[in-house]
mmCIF file of C-alpha atoms in Angstrom:
data_model
loop_
_atom_site.group_PDB
_atom_site.id
_atom_site.type_symbol
_atom_site.label_atom_id
_atom_site.label_comp_id
_atom_site.label_asym_id
_atom_site.label_seq_id
_atom_site.Cartn_x
_atom_site.Cartn_y
_atom_site.Cartn_z
ATOM 1 C CA MET A 11 -148.152 54.681 135.397
ATOM 2 C CA SER A 12 -144.848 54.286 137.232
ATOM 3 C CA ALA A 13 -142.208 56.957 136.620
ATOM 4 C CA ILE A 14 -138.851 55.931 135.173
ATOM 5 C CA ILE A 15 -137.468 59.472 135.536
ATOM 6 C CA SER A 16 -138.515 62.017 138.130
ATOM 7 C CA ALA A 17 -137.454 65.655 138.381
ATOM 8 C CA GLU A 18 -138.219 67.404 141.663
ATOM 9 C CA HIS A 19 -137.993 71.181 142.194
ATOM 10 C CA VAL A 20 -135.417 71.629 139.456
ATOM 11 C CA ASP A 21 -133.887 75.038 138.718
ATOM 12 C CA ILE A 22 -131.703 75.606 135.655
ATOM 13 C CA GLY A 23 -129.785 78.779 134.910
ATOM 14 C CA ILE A 24 -127.608 79.950 132.025
ATOM 15 C CA ASP A 25 -125.151 82.844 132.421
ATOM 16 C CA GLY A 26 -126.829 83.957 135.619
ATOM 17 C CA LYS A 27 -130.325 83.907 134.093
ATOM 18 C CA THR A 28 -132.927 81.458 135.390
ATOM 19 C CA ILE A 29 -134.380 79.461 132.490
ATOM 20 C CA VAL A 30 -136.320 76.817 134.430
ATOM 21 C CA LYS A 31 -137.731 77.433 137.910
ATOM 22 C CA ASP A 32 -138.966 74.881 140.451
ATOM 23 C CA LEU A 33 -139.955 72.349 137.785
ATOM 24 C CA SER A 34 -141.229 68.929 138.805
ATOM 25 C CA LEU A 35 -141.965 66.233 136.244
ATOM 26 C CA ALA A 36 -142.543 62.474 136.352
ATOM 27 C CA ILE A 37 -141.913 60.648 133.065
ATOM 28 C CA PRO A 38 -143.939 57.424 132.838
ATOM 29 C CA GLU A 39 -142.065 54.245 132.001
ATOM 30 C CA GLY A 40 -142.784 52.515 128.694
ATOM 31 C CA ASN A 41 -144.741 55.425 127.234
ATOM 32 C CA VAL A 42 -144.226 58.129 124.636
ATOM 33 C CA THR A 43 -144.011 61.502 126.379
ATOM 34 C CA ALA A 44 -144.210 64.812 124.506
ATOM 35 C CA ILE A 45 -142.911 68.029 126.035
ATOM 36 C CA ILE A 46 -144.581 71.084 124.516
ATOM 37 C CA GLY A 47 -144.572 74.835 125.037
ATOM 38 C CA PRO A 48 -143.703 78.151 123.366
ATOM 39 C CA ASN A 49 -140.261 78.914 121.967
ATOM 40 C CA GLY A 50 -137.750 79.732 124.676
ATOM 41 C CA CYS A 51 -139.853 78.331 127.512
ATOM 42 C CA GLY A 52 -137.206 75.838 128.687
ATOM 43 C CA LYS A 53 -138.229 72.597 126.953
ATOM 44 C CA SER A 54 -134.830 71.782 125.444
ATOM 45 C CA THR A 55 -133.065 73.044 128.566
ATOM 46 C CA THR A 56 -135.100 70.636 130.701
ATOM 47 C CA LEU A 57 -134.277 67.753 128.375
ATOM 48 C CA LYS A 58 -130.557 68.560 128.561
ATOM 49 C CA ALA A 59 -130.595 68.806 132.346
ATOM 50 C CA ILE A 60 -132.275 65.422 132.705
ATOM 51 C CA SER A 61 -129.679 64.055 130.268
ATOM 52 C CA ARG A 62 -126.863 65.532 132.403
ATOM 53 C CA ILE A 63 -125.740 67.810 129.581
ATOM 54 C CA MET A 64 -126.553 70.930 131.623
ATOM 55 C CA PRO A 65 -126.049 71.647 135.325
ATOM 56 C CA TYR A 66 -129.092 72.087 137.556
ATOM 57 C CA SER A 67 -130.164 72.314 141.160
ATOM 58 C CA GLY A 68 -132.855 70.117 142.639
ATOM 59 C CA ARG A 69 -133.161 66.353 142.303
ATOM 60 C CA ILE A 70 -133.491 64.146 139.221
ATOM 61 C CA THR A 71 -133.714 60.372 139.548
ATOM 62 C CA PHE A 72 -133.667 57.413 137.180
ATOM 63 C CA LYS A 73 -135.599 54.477 138.628
ATOM 64 C CA GLY A 74 -135.303 56.103 142.034
ATOM 65 C CA LYS A 75 -131.528 56.624 141.851
ATOM 66 C CA ASP A 76 -130.043 60.111 141.672
ATOM 67 C CA ILE A 77 -128.660 60.556 138.154
ATOM 68 C CA LYS A 78 -125.562 62.280 139.548
ATOM 69 C CA SER A 79 -124.560 58.991 141.163
ATOM 70 C CA PHE A 80 -124.188 57.229 137.789
ATOM 71 C CA SER A 81 -120.887 57.159 135.927
ATOM 72 C CA HIS A 82 -121.067 58.670 132.443
ATOM 73 C CA ARG A 83 -120.800 55.214 130.903
ATOM 74 C CA GLU A 84 -123.503 53.758 133.157
ATOM 75 C CA PHE A 85 -125.884 56.593 132.438
ATOM 76 C CA ALA A 86 -125.334 56.289 128.673
ATOM 77 C CA ARG A 87 -126.519 52.697 128.939
ATOM 78 C CA CYS A 88 -129.753 53.937 130.523
ATOM 79 C CA LEU A 89 -130.528 56.989 128.425
ATOM 80 C CA ALA A 90 -129.695 58.164 124.894
ATOM 81 C CA ILE A 91 -130.358 61.673 123.616
ATOM 82 C CA LEU A 92 -130.565 63.145 120.127
ATOM 83 C CA THR A 93 -130.240 66.915 120.251
ATOM 84 C CA GLN A 94 -131.513 69.277 117.582
ATOM 85 C CA SER A 95 -129.740 68.877 114.220
ATOM 86 C CA PRO A 96 -126.876 66.652 115.456
ATOM 87 C CA GLN A 97 -123.617 66.926 113.517
ATOM 88 C CA ALA A 98 -121.057 64.345 112.386
ATOM 89 C CA PRO A 99 -118.182 64.351 109.869
ATOM 90 C CA ALA A 100 -119.568 64.297 106.327
ATOM 91 C CA ASP A 101 -117.297 61.403 105.303
ATOM 92 C CA LEU A 102 -118.733 59.117 107.983
ATOM 93 C CA THR A 103 -120.799 56.170 106.777
ATOM 94 C CA VAL A 104 -124.113 55.170 108.321
ATOM 95 C CA SER A 105 -122.495 52.052 109.771
ATOM 96 C CA ASP A 106 -119.662 54.118 111.286
ATOM 97 C CA LEU A 107 -122.161 56.437 112.922
ATOM 98 C CA VAL A 108 -124.274 53.636 114.365
ATOM 99 C CA GLU A 109 -121.177 51.899 115.700
ATOM 100 C CA MET A 110 -120.409 55.027 117.737
ATOM 101 C CA GLY A 111 -123.475 54.162 119.792
ATOM 102 C CA ARG A 112 -121.646 51.152 121.202
ATOM 103 C CA PHE A 113 -119.060 53.267 123.021
ATOM 104 C CA PRO A 114 -120.734 52.987 126.472
ATOM 105 C CA HIS A 115 -120.513 49.187 126.267
ATOM 106 C CA ARG A 116 -116.848 48.925 125.327
ATOM 107 C CA GLY A 117 -113.865 48.328 127.557
ATOM 108 C CA PHE A 118 -111.205 50.690 128.798
ATOM 109 C CA LEU A 119 -110.755 53.726 126.498
ATOM 110 C CA GLY A 120 -113.564 52.367 124.336
ATOM 111 C CA ARG A 121 -111.154 50.544 122.035
ATOM 112 C CA GLY A 122 -112.095 47.836 119.620
ATOM 113 C CA SER A 123 -115.343 46.562 118.182
ATOM 114 C CA SER A 124 -116.494 43.140 119.307
ATOM 115 C CA SER A 125 -118.826 40.692 117.621
ATOM 116 C CA GLU A 126 -121.353 41.655 120.304
ATOM 117 C CA ASP A 127 -121.073 45.289 119.201
ATOM 118 C CA GLN A 128 -121.602 44.312 115.582
ATOM 119 C CA LYS A 129 -124.681 42.307 116.513
ATOM 120 C CA HIS A 130 -126.236 45.375 118.137
ATOM 121 C CA VAL A 131 -125.232 47.598 115.200
ATOM 122 C CA GLU A 132 -126.956 45.219 112.780
ATOM 123 C CA TRP A 133 -130.012 45.128 115.031
ATOM 124 C CA ALA A 134 -130.214 48.933 115.212
ATOM 125 C CA LEU A 135 -129.857 49.259 111.436
ATOM 126 C CA ALA A 136 -132.661 46.745 110.921
ATOM 127 C CA GLN A 137 -134.942 48.471 113.450
ATOM 128 C CA THR A 138 -134.668 51.750 111.526
ATOM 129 C CA ASN A 139 -134.762 50.210 108.038
ATOM 130 C CA MET A 140 -131.227 51.437 107.339
ATOM 131 C CA THR A 141 -129.475 48.115 106.631
ATOM 132 C CA GLY A 142 -129.425 48.757 102.886
ATOM 133 C CA MET A 143 -127.859 52.179 103.460
ATOM 134 C CA ARG A 144 -125.137 51.087 105.876
ATOM 135 C CA HIS A 145 -122.298 51.985 103.464
ATOM 136 C CA ARG A 146 -123.766 55.338 102.411
ATOM 137 C CA LEU A 147 -122.008 58.538 103.483
ATOM 138 C CA LEU A 148 -124.087 60.695 105.794
ATOM 139 C CA SER A 149 -123.627 63.602 103.385
ATOM 140 C CA THR A 150 -125.530 61.698 100.680
ATOM 141 C CA LEU A 151 -128.630 61.000 102.786
ATOM 142 C CA SER A 152 -131.923 62.864 102.737
ATOM 143 C CA GLY A 153 -133.077 64.576 105.917
ATOM 144 C CA GLY A 154 -135.370 61.705 106.851
ATOM 145 C CA GLU A 155 -132.715 59.072 106.146
ATOM 146 C CA ARG A 156 -130.168 60.997 108.193
ATOM 147 C CA GLN A 157 -132.544 61.210 111.139
ATOM 148 C CA ARG A 158 -133.154 57.453 110.984
ATOM 149 C CA ALA A 159 -129.379 56.915 111.007
ATOM 150 C CA TRP A 160 -129.058 58.989 114.163
ATOM 151 C CA ILE A 161 -131.927 57.107 115.783
ATOM 152 C CA ALA A 162 -130.131 53.859 114.876
ATOM 153 C CA MET A 163 -127.000 55.147 116.616
ATOM 154 C CA ALA A 164 -129.028 55.902 119.734
ATOM 155 C CA LEU A 165 -130.638 52.451 119.618
ATOM 156 C CA ALA A 166 -127.213 50.820 119.394
ATOM 157 C CA GLN A 167 -126.605 52.120 122.923
ATOM 158 C CA ARG A 168 -129.487 49.825 123.952
ATOM 159 C CA PRO A 169 -130.925 52.486 126.260
ATOM 160 C CA GLU A 170 -134.090 52.160 128.290
ATOM 161 C CA VAL A 171 -135.035 55.776 127.509
ATOM 162 C CA LEU A 172 -134.643 57.726 124.264
ATOM 163 C CA PHE A 173 -134.743 61.536 124.381
ATOM 164 C CA LEU A 174 -135.245 63.506 121.167
ATOM 165 C CA ASP A 175 -135.215 67.282 120.817
ATOM 166 C CA GLU A 176 -137.534 68.252 117.964
ATOM 167 C CA PRO A 177 -136.913 65.072 115.911
ATOM 168 C CA THR A 178 -138.873 66.295 112.867
ATOM 169 C CA THR A 179 -137.189 69.689 112.440
ATOM 170 C CA TYR A 180 -136.508 70.559 108.765
ATOM 171 C CA LEU A 181 -138.342 67.461 107.518
ATOM 172 C CA ASP A 182 -141.234 67.542 105.052
ATOM 173 C CA ILE A 183 -144.616 66.195 106.152
ATOM 174 C CA CYS A 184 -143.965 62.742 104.692
ATOM 175 C CA HIS A 185 -140.682 62.283 106.556
ATOM 176 C CA GLN A 186 -142.148 63.828 109.707
ATOM 177 C CA LEU A 187 -144.824 61.137 109.707
ATOM 178 C CA GLU A 188 -142.228 58.455 108.935
ATOM 179 C CA ILE A 189 -140.121 59.447 111.960
ATOM 180 C CA MET A 190 -143.103 59.706 114.291
ATOM 181 C CA GLN A 191 -144.409 56.295 113.225
ATOM 182 C CA LEU A 192 -140.926 54.825 113.707
ATOM 183 C CA LEU A 193 -140.718 56.177 117.263
ATOM 184 C CA ALA A 194 -144.224 54.884 118.032
ATOM 185 C CA ARG A 195 -143.261 51.435 116.744
ATOM 186 C CA LEU A 196 -140.033 51.356 118.763
ATOM 187 C CA ASN A 197 -142.036 52.239 121.840
ATOM 188 C CA LYS A 198 -144.669 49.576 121.261
ATOM 189 C CA GLU A 199 -142.435 46.729 120.049
ATOM 190 C CA LEU A 200 -139.374 47.293 122.247
ATOM 191 C CA GLY A 201 -141.000 48.845 125.294
ATOM 192 C CA LEU A 202 -138.652 51.797 124.804
ATOM 193 C CA THR A 203 -139.568 54.893 126.806
ATOM 194 C CA VAL A 204 -139.572 57.816 124.364
ATOM 195 C CA VAL A 205 -139.436 61.456 125.460
ATOM 196 C CA MET A 206 -139.525 64.147 122.793
ATOM 197 C CA VAL A 207 -139.730 67.898 122.571
ATOM 198 C CA VAL A 208 -142.199 68.719 119.790
ATOM 199 C CA HIS A 209 -143.586 71.895 118.248
ATOM 200 C CA GLU A 210 -146.275 70.238 116.138
ATOM 201 C CA LEU A 211 -149.021 69.777 118.711
ATOM 202 C CA ASN A 212 -150.940 67.371 116.511
ATOM 203 C CA HIS A 213 -147.951 65.020 116.675
ATOM 204 C CA ALA A 214 -148.309 65.069 120.452
ATOM 205 C CA ILE A 215 -152.048 64.386 120.177
ATOM 206 C CA GLN A 216 -151.594 61.531 117.719
ATOM 207 C CA PHE A 217 -148.479 59.785 118.995
ATOM 208 C CA ALA A 218 -147.935 60.608 122.686
ATOM 209 C CA ASP A 219 -149.366 58.760 125.674
ATOM 210 C CA PHE A 220 -148.419 61.554 128.069
ATOM 211 C CA VAL A 221 -147.768 65.252 127.588
ATOM 212 C CA ALA A 222 -146.036 67.870 129.740
ATOM 213 C CA VAL A 223 -146.627 71.573 129.102
ATOM 214 C CA ILE A 224 -143.998 74.175 129.999
ATOM 215 C CA LYS A 225 -144.391 77.947 129.840
ATOM 216 C CA ALA A 226 -141.799 80.545 130.879
ATOM 217 C CA GLY A 227 -139.672 77.884 132.588
ATOM 218 C CA SER A 228 -142.463 76.466 134.752
ATOM 219 C CA MET A 229 -144.654 73.404 134.475
ATOM 220 C CA VAL A 230 -148.205 74.359 133.492
ATOM 221 C CA THR A 231 -149.857 70.953 133.429
ATOM 222 C CA SER A 232 -149.333 67.345 132.391
ATOM 223 C CA GLY A 233 -151.440 64.321 131.592
ATOM 224 C CA VAL A 234 -153.153 62.468 128.758
ATOM 225 C CA PRO A 235 -152.948 64.492 125.493
ATOM 226 C CA LYS A 236 -156.677 64.411 124.732
ATOM 227 C CA GLU A 237 -157.371 65.953 128.137
ATOM 228 C CA VAL A 238 -154.478 68.415 128.174
ATOM 229 C CA ILE A 239 -154.146 69.690 124.602
ATOM 230 C CA THR A 240 -157.310 71.712 124.116
ATOM 231 C CA GLY A 241 -158.354 74.971 122.515
ATOM 232 C CA ARG A 242 -158.219 76.565 125.964
ATOM 233 C CA LEU A 243 -154.605 75.428 126.429
ATOM 234 C CA LEU A 244 -153.574 76.902 123.065
ATOM 235 C CA ALA A 245 -155.185 80.179 124.074
ATOM 236 C CA ASP A 246 -153.623 80.293 127.547
ATOM 237 C CA VAL A 247 -150.132 78.991 126.690
ATOM 238 C CA PHE A 248 -149.568 79.922 123.048
ATOM 239 C CA GLY A 249 -151.902 82.890 122.655
ATOM 240 C CA VAL A 250 -153.724 81.500 119.642
ATOM 241 C CA GLN A 251 -157.321 80.647 118.818
ATOM 242 C CA ALA A 252 -157.694 77.130 117.409
ATOM 243 C CA ASP A 253 -160.474 75.125 115.828
ATOM 244 C CA GLU A 254 -160.837 71.427 116.606
ATOM 245 C CA PHE A 255 -161.536 68.699 114.054
ATOM 246 C CA ILE A 256 -161.992 64.940 114.083
ATOM 247 C CA CYS A 257 -159.854 63.307 111.402
ATOM 248 C CA SER A 258 -160.780 60.312 109.255
ATOM 249 C CA ASN A 259 -158.787 58.031 111.577
ATOM 250 C CA GLY A 260 -160.774 59.260 114.583
ATOM 251 C CA GLN A 261 -157.924 61.363 115.956
ATOM 252 C CA ARG A 262 -158.481 64.925 117.103
ATOM 253 C CA ALA A 263 -156.606 67.757 115.417
ATOM 254 C CA LEU A 264 -156.254 71.407 116.395
ATOM 255 C CA VAL A 265 -155.712 74.078 113.746
ATOM 256 C CA PRO A 266 -154.641 77.594 114.850
ATOM 257 C CA VAL A 267 -156.795 80.166 113.063
ATOM 258 C CA ASP A 268 -155.952 83.495 114.728
ATOM 259 C CA LEU A 269 -153.849 85.252 117.343
ATOM 260 C CA ILE A 270 -155.435 86.287 120.614
#
């Protein structure tokens, strides 16, 4: 698997405190990557550094090119990120939100909406099954519908990589599955590289091609989920005892049963 993004010996600090130390990670192109680890271990911080939202030391490259050498507009055409619980004005419509994703492709000062922009907005709405809701206010949407609207906005950027920080937070199990299946489909049908921070380890087992495990700001291990996410890993990284099951679809599932 060739890496589309590589982080080498990255350190990230906040207010003088080191959050991530000497982290190296290669994100495979065209795959779904899950980043997992305990709360506060540096998962979201790593995602933000790679997205250029947070400062860092070390080297991060996109297709071999240092990400610091890209203009903001150029980089937004390569990578889109959805942070945890993104916010937008309540009176914004779905279509208005998705159109905001076209900003990196517009001319000076980002003014005006071209027919090309509208074509990509319509495409993004269709990809996320939001065409029929295009005139709905964001404030009237369910949690799952709102998340699909945000994913549509990110798709309208036409990025090569989509980052998501806990994309199923606050969603019920039905809408969690809906979002995970949507991301898997976008990966398979569009060749979109998807990188997501997840807490539900069974989502990583079921939907990810590659998993990276972080603990206390350092990389523990990475690789294929079925080889990495084991009962031993849950014990060592999360401090829990877990039982393993084989589901009706043949997928493995781990269920925490006790603290260690």
